Short mmCIF file of C-alpha atoms in Angstrom, two decimals:
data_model
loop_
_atom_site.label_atom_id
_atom_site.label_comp_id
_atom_site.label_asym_id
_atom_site.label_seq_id
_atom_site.Cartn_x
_atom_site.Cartn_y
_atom_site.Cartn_z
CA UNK A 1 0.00 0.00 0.00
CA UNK A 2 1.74 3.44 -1.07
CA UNK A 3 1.90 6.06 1.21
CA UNK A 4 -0.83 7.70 -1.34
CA UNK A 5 -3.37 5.51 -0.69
CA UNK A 6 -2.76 5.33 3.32
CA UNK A 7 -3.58 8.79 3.30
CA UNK A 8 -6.56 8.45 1.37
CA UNK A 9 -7.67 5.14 3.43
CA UNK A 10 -7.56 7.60 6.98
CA UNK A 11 -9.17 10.57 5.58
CA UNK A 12 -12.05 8.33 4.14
CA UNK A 13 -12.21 7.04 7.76
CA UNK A 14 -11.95 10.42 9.36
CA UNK A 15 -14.34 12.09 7.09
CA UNK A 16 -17.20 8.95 7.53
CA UNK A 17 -16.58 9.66 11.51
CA UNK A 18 -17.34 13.24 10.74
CA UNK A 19 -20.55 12.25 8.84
CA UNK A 20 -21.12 9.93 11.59
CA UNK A 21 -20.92 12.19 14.40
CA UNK A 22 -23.09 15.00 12.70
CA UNK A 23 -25.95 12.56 12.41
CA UNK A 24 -25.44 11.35 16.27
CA UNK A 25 -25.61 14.78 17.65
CA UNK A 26 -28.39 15.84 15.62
CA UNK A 27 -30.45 12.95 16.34
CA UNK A 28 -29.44 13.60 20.43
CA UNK A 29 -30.93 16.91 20.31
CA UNK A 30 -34.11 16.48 17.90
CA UNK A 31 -35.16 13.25 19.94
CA UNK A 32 -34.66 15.21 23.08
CA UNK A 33 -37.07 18.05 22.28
CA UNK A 34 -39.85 16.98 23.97
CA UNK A 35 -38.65 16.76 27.17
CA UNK A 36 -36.77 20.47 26.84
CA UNK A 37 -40.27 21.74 25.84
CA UNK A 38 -41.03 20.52 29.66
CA UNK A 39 -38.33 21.43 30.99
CA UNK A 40 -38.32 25.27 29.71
CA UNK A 41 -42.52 24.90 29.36
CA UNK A 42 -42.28 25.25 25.55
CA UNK A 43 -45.34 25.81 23.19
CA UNK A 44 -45.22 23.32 20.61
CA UNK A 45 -45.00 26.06 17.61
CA UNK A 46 -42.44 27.50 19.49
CA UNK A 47 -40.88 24.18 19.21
CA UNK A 48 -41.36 23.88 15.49
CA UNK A 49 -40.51 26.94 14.80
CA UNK A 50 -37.33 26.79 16.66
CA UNK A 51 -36.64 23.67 14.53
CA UNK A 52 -37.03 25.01 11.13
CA UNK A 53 -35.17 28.14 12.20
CA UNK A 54 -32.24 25.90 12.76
CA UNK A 55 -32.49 25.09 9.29
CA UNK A 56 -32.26 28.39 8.00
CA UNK A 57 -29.44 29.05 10.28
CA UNK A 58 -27.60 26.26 9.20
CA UNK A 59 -27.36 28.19 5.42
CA UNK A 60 -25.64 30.65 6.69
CA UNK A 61 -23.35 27.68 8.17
CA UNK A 62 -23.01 26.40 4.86
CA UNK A 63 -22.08 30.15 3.68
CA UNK A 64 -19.24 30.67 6.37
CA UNK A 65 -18.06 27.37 5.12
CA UNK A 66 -17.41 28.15 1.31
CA UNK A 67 -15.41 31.77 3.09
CA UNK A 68 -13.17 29.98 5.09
CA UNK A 69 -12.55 26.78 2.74
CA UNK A 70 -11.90 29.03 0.49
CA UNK A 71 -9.19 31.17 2.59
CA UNK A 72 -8.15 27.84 4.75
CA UNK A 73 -9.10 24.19 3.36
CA UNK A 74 -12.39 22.16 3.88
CA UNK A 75 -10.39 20.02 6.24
CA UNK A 76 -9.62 23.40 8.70
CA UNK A 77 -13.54 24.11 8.15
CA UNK A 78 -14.54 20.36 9.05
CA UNK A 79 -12.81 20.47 12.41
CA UNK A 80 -14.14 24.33 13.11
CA UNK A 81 -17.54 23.09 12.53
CA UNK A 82 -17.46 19.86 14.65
CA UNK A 83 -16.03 22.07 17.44
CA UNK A 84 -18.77 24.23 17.18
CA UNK A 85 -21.48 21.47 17.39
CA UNK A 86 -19.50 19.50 19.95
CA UNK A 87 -18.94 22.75 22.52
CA UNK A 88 -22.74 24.57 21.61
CA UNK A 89 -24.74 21.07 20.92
CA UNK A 90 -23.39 19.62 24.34
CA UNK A 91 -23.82 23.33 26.07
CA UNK A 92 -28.02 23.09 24.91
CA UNK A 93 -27.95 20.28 28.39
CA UNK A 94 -26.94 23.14 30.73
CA UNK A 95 -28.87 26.13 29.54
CA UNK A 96 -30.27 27.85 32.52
CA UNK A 97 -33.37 29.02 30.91
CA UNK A 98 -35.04 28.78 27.28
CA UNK A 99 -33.48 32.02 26.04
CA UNK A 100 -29.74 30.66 26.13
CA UNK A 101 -31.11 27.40 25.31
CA UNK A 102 -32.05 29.03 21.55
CA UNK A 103 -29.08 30.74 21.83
CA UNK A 104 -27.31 27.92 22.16
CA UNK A 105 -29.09 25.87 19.34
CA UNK A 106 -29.12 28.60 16.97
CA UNK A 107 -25.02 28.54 17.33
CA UNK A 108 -24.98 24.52 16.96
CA UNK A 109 -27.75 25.19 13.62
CA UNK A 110 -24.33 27.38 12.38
CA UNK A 111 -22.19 24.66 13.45
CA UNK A 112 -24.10 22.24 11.69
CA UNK A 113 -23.88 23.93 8.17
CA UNK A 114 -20.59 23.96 8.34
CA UNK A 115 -19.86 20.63 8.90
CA UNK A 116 -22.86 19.85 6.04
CA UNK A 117 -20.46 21.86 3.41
CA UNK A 118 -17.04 21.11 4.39
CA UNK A 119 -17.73 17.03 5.27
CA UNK A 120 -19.85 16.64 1.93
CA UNK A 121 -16.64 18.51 0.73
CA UNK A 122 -14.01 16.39 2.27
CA UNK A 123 -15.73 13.58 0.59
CA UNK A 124 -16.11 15.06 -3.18
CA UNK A 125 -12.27 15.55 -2.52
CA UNK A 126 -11.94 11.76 -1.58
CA UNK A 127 -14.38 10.31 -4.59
CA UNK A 128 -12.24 12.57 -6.81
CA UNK A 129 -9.01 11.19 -5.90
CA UNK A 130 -10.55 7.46 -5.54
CA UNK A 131 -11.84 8.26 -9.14
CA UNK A 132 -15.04 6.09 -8.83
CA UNK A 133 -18.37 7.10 -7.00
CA UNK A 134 -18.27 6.73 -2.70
CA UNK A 135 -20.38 9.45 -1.67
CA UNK A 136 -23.18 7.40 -0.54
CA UNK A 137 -21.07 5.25 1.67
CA UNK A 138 -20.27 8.69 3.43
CA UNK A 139 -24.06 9.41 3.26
CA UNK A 140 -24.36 5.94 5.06
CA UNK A 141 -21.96 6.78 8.37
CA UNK A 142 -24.62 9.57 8.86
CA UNK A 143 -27.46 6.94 8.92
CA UNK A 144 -25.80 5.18 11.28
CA UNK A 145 -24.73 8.12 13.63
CA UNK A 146 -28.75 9.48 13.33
CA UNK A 147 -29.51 5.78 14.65
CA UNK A 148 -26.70 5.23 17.27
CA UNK A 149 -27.76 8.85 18.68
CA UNK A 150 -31.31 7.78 18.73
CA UNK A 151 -30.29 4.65 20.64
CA UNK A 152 -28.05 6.51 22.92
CA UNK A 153 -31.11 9.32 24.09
CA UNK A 154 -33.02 5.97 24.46
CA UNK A 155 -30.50 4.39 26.76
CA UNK A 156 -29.93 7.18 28.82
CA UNK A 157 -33.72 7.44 29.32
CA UNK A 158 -33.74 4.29 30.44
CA UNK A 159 -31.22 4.31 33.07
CA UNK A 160 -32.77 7.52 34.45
CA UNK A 161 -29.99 9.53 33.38
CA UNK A 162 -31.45 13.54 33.17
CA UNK A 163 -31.59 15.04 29.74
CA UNK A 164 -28.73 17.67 31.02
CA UNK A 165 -26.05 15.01 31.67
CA UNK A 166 -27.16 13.33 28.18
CA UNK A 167 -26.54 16.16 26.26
CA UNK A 168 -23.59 17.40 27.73
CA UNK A 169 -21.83 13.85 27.04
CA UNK A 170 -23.05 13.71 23.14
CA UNK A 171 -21.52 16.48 22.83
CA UNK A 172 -17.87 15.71 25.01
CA UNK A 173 -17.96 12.46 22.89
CA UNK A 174 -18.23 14.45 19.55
CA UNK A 175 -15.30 16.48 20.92
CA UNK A 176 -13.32 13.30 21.72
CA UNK A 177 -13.91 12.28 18.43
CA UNK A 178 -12.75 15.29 16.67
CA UNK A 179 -9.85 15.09 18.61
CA UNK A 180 -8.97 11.37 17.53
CA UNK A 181 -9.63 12.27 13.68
CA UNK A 182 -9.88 15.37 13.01
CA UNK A 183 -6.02 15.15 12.01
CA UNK A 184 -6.75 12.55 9.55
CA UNK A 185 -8.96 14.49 7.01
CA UNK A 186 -7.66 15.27 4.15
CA UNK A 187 -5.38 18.19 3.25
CA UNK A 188 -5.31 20.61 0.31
CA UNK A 189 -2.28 19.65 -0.61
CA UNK A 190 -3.32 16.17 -0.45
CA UNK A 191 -6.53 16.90 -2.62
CA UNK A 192 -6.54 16.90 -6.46
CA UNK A 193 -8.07 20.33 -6.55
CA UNK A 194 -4.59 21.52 -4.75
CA UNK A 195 -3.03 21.30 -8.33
CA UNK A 196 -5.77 24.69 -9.28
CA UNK A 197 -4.31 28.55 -7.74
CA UNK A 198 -7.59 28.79 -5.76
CA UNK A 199 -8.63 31.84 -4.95
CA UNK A 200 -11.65 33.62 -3.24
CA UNK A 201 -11.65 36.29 -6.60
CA UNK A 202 -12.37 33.50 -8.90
CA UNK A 203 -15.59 34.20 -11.23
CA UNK A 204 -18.07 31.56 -10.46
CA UNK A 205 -17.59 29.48 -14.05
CA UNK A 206 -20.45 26.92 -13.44
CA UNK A 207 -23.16 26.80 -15.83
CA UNK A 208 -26.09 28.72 -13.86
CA UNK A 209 -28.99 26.46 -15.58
CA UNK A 210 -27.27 22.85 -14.76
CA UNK A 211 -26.76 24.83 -10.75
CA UNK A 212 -30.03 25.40 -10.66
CA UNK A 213 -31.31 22.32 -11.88
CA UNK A 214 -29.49 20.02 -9.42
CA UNK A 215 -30.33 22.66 -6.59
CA UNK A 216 -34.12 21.96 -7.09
CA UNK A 217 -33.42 18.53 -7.09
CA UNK A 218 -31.56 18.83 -3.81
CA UNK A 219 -33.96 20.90 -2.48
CA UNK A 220 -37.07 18.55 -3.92
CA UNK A 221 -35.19 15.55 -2.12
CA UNK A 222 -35.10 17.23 1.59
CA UNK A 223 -38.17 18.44 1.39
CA UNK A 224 -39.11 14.33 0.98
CA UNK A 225 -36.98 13.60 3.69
CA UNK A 226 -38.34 16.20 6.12
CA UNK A 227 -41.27 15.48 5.10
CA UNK A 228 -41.22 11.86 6.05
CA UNK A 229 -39.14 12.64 9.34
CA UNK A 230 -41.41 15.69 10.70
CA UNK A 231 -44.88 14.19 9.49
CA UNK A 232 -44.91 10.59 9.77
CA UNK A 233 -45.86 9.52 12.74
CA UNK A 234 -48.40 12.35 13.28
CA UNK A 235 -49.91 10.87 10.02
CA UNK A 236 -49.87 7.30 11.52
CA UNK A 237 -51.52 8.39 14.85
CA UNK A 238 -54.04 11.01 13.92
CA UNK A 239 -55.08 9.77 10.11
CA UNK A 240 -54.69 6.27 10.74
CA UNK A 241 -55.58 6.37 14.64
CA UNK A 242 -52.11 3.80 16.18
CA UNK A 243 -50.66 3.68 19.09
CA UNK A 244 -47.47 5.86 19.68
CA UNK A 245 -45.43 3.28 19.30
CA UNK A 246 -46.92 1.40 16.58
CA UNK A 247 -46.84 5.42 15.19
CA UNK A 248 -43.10 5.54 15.89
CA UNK A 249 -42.17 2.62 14.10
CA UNK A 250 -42.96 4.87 10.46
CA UNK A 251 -39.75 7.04 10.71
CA UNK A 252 -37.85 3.77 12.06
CA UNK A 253 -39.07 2.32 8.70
CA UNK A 254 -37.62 5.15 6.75
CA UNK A 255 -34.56 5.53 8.43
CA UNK A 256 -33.73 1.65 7.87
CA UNK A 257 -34.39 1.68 4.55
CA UNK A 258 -32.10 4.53 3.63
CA UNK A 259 -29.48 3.46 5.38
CA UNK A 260 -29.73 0.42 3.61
CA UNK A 261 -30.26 2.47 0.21
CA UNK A 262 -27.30 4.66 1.47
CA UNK A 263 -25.06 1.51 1.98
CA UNK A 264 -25.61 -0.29 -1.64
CA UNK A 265 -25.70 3.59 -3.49
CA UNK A 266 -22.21 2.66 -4.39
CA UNK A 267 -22.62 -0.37 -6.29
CA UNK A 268 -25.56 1.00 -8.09
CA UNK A 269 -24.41 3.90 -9.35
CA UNK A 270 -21.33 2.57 -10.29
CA UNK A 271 -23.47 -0.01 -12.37
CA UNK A 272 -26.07 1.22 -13.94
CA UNK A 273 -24.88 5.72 -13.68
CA UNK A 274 -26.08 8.29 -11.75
CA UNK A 275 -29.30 9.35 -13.75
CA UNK A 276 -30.64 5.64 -13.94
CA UNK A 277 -30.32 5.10 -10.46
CA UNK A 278 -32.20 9.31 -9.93
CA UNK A 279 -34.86 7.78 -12.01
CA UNK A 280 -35.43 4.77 -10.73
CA UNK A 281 -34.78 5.41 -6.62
CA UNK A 282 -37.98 8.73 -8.02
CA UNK A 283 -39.62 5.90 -9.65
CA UNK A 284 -39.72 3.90 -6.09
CA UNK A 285 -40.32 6.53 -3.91
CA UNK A 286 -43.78 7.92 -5.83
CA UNK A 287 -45.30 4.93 -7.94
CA UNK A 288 -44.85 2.65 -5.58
CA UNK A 289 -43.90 4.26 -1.41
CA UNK A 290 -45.72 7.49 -1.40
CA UNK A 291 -48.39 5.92 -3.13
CA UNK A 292 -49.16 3.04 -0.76
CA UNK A 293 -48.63 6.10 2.09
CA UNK A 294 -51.49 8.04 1.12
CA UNK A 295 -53.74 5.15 -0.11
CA UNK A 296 -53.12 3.19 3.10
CA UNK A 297 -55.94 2.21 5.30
CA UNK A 298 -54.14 0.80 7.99
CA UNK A 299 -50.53 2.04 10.40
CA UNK A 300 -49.27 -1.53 9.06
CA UNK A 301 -49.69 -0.62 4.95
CA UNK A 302 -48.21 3.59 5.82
CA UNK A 303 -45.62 2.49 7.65
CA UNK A 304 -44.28 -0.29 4.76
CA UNK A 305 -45.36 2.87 2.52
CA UNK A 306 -42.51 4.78 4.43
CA UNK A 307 -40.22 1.95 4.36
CA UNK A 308 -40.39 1.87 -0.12
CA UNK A 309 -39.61 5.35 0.44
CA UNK A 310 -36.74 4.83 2.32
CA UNK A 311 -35.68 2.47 -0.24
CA UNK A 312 -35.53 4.83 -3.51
CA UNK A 313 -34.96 8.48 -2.25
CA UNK A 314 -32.11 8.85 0.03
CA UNK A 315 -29.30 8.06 -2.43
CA UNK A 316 -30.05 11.21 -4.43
CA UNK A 317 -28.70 13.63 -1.85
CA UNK A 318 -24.81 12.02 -2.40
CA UNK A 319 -25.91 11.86 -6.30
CA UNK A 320 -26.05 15.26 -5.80
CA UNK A 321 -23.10 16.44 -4.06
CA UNK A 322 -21.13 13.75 -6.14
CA UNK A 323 -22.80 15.59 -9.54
CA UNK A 324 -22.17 18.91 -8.07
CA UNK A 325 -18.11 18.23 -7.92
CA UNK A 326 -18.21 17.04 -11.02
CA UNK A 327 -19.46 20.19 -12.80
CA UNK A 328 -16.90 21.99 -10.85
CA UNK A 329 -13.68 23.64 -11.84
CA UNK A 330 -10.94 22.08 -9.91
CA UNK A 331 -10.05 25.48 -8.44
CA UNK A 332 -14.08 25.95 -7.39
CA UNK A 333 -14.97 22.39 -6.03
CA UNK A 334 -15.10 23.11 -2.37
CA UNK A 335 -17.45 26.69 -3.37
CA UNK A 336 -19.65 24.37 -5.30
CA UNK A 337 -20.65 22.06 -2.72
CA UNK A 338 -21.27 24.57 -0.27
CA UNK A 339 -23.11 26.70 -2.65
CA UNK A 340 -25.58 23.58 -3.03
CA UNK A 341 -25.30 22.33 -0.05
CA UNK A 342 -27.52 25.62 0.57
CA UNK A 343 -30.84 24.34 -1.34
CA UNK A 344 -30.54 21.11 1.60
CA UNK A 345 -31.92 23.79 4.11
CA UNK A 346 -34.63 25.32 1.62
CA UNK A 347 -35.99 21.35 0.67
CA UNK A 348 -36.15 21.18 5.03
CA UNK A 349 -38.41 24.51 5.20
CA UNK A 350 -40.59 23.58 2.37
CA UNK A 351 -41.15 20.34 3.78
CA UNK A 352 -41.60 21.21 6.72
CA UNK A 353 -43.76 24.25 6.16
CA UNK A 354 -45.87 23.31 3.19
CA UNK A 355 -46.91 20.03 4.14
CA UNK A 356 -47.99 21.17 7.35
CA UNK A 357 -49.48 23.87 6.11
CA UNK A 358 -51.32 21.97 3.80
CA UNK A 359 -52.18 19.38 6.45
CA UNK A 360 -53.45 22.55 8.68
CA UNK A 361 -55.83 23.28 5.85
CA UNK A 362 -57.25 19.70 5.20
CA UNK A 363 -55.37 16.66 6.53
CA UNK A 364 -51.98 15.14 6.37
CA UNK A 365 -53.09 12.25 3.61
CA UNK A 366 -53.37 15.24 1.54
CA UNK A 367 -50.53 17.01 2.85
CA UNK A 368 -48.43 13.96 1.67
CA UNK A 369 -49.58 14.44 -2.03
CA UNK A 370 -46.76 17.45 -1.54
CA UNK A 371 -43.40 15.15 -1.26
CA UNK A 372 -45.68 12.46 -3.93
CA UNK A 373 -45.49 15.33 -6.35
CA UNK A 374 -41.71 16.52 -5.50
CA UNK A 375 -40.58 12.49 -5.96
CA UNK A 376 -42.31 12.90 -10.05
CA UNK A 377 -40.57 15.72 -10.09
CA UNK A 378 -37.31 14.27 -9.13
CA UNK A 379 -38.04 12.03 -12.32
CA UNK A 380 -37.89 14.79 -14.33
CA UNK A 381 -34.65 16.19 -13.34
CA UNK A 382 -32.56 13.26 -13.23
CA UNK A 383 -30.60 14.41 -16.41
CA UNK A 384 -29.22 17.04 -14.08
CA UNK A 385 -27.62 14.62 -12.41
CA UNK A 386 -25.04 13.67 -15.31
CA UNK A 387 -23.85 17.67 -15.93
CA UNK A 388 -20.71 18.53 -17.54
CA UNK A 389 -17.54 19.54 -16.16
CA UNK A 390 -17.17 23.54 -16.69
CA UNK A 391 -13.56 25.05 -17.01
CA UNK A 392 -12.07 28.19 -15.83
CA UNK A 393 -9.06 30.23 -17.34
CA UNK A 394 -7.58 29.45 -13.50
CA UNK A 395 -8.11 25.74 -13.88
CA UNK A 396 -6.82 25.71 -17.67
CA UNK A 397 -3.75 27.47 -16.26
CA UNK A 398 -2.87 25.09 -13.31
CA UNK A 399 -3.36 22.25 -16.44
#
């Protein structure tokens, strides 16, 4: 094994840790605001709201993270984000009162853009240099860090630990982990896009139309995924009248599934291409999985609705990053994926706000003709997955 390829081995590692640990803190926090609503005596818009503002924060994240890649290297921006999350997602357990506890959270939401760009940018770095499609495998760490952080807020519960102490050690133990390897991400000068002069003055040379095209289709997918994560088991309770639990079991479903989806992305797009697999993952998620979720008639037929979802959907966000890198100058790479890393946050508000608008209006069966709609959508835009590279007179240079 060349000294090349070691390199590249750890920083794979490193950067599917980072993925990882994003996931697990998230999940420690969103599963744990119910009880800071008692705790602090929230209202449940409050709640929501607080949620979805995190969301928008977190673009502004994203946008701090293309400035200081762009000055430093996405591996500098990587660590500076997970610090953030690990120091302000850990500090949300010791808030004295709900003011600082927003504070605190809307800190973490800028945090967790960061790390969104500059992991997702690590990783374009990595596929690039691997020269074969691995972003999903990336994608699939953060499964698995969304489930283990679930598990871990479900532990603690059950050994009566208080939601203070909880949250103060998911965030020491992302802190640990940054410390372990955070040195192991990859380095500019390690990364093929070291051979460009990059520079913060460089004219923005990708086409605007293919941007836009793959941003919708970002955006299109998250507001699926939010969709399914914020609405699920309300629809499973209240439309189709289970049990908590039983209720519960939806987003469980999903989650499974794309992990799953997430773990095999690999193989199938190295198979068949990114726009078959676009097409058919759409072709899963609304013929078949959103389709059975607003027909069903029972929790039983929604929640294996949810799970067909799960099973198409969730490889498009890597498609997209990985798409995104490849339309890219080498010298504009890391600006790229944080510039559409951006539309991730608008797909969360839209599917968070529009479905439940919708749903405020009527009911959610009809609120979940919304993602149905964004999935034939997602159909149509799968040539956008398969753009073309753009050059710049900086990149033709460094040639």
């Amino acid at each position: 094994m060349t000294d090349n390829t070691r390199t590249l081995t750890r920083a794979r590692i490193a950067t599917s840790v980072a993925f990882g640990l994003q996931g697990f803190l998230l999940a420690a926090i969103l599963t744990q605001l119910p009880q800071y609503k008692d705790l602090f005596e929230l209202s449940e818009t409050l709640v929501v709201v607080a949620v979805v503002t995190v969301s928008v924060i977190a673009g502004l994240g994203s946008v701090l993270a293309e400035m200081l890649a762009v000055r430093t290297s996405s591996k500098m921006t990587l660590r500076t984000g997970l610090a953030v999350i690990a120091v302000f997602g850990g500090a949300t357990g010791i808030a004295p009162n709900a003011a600082m506890f927003f504070v605190f959270l809307a800190i973490y939401g800028i945090g967790l853009g960061m790390v969104d760009a500059a992991a997702n940018m690590q990783a374009v770095s990595i596929q690039h240099a691997k020269g074969r499609f691995i972003l999903s495998s990336f994608h699939a760490s953060w499964s698995v860090g969304a489930i283990v952080g679930a598990l871990f807020i479900s532990a603690t519960a059950g050994l009566d630990i208080s939601i203070r102490v909880t949250q103060v050690i998911a965030g020491v133990v992302v802190g640990l982990m940054l410390l372990a390897f955070g040195p192991q991400l990859l380095d500019r000068s390690e990364s093929p896009v070291a051979e460009a002069n990059i520079t913060s003055t460089a004219k923005f040379a990708v086409p605007t139309r293919a941007f836009v095209l793959l941003g919708v289709a970002m955006a299109l997918f998250y507001a699926v995924d939010f969709s399914v994560g914020n609405w699920s088991t309300l629809y499973v309770k209240d439309e189709l009248l289970a049990d908590a639990g039983t209720a519960a079991l939806s987003v469980a479903a999903y989650q499974i599934a794309a992990l799953v989806a997430r773990l095999t992305g690999d193989y199938w797009v190295g198979k068949f291409g990114e726009t078959t697999v676009v097409r058919i993952g759409s072709l899963i998620g609304v013929v078949v999985g959103m389709t059975v979720v607003v027909l069903a008639q029972s929790p039983a037929v929604a929640i294996a609705g949810f799970l067909i979802v799960g099973l198409g959907v969730p490889v498009i966000a890597p498609i997209c990053f990985s798409a995104a890198g490849r339309m890219a100058p080498p010298d504009q790479v890391d600006a790229v994926i944080a510039r559409i890393n951006l539309f991730n946050y608008v797909g969360t508000v839209v599917g968070g706000g529009i479905v439940g608008a919708v749903a405020a209006f009527s009911d959610l069966r009809i609120g979940f003709l919304i993602p149905l709609a964004f999935c034939a959508i997602l159909i149509v835009l799968a040539p956008a997955f398969a753009p073309k590279r753009a050059t710049t007179p900086v990149a033709e240079n460094a040639a």
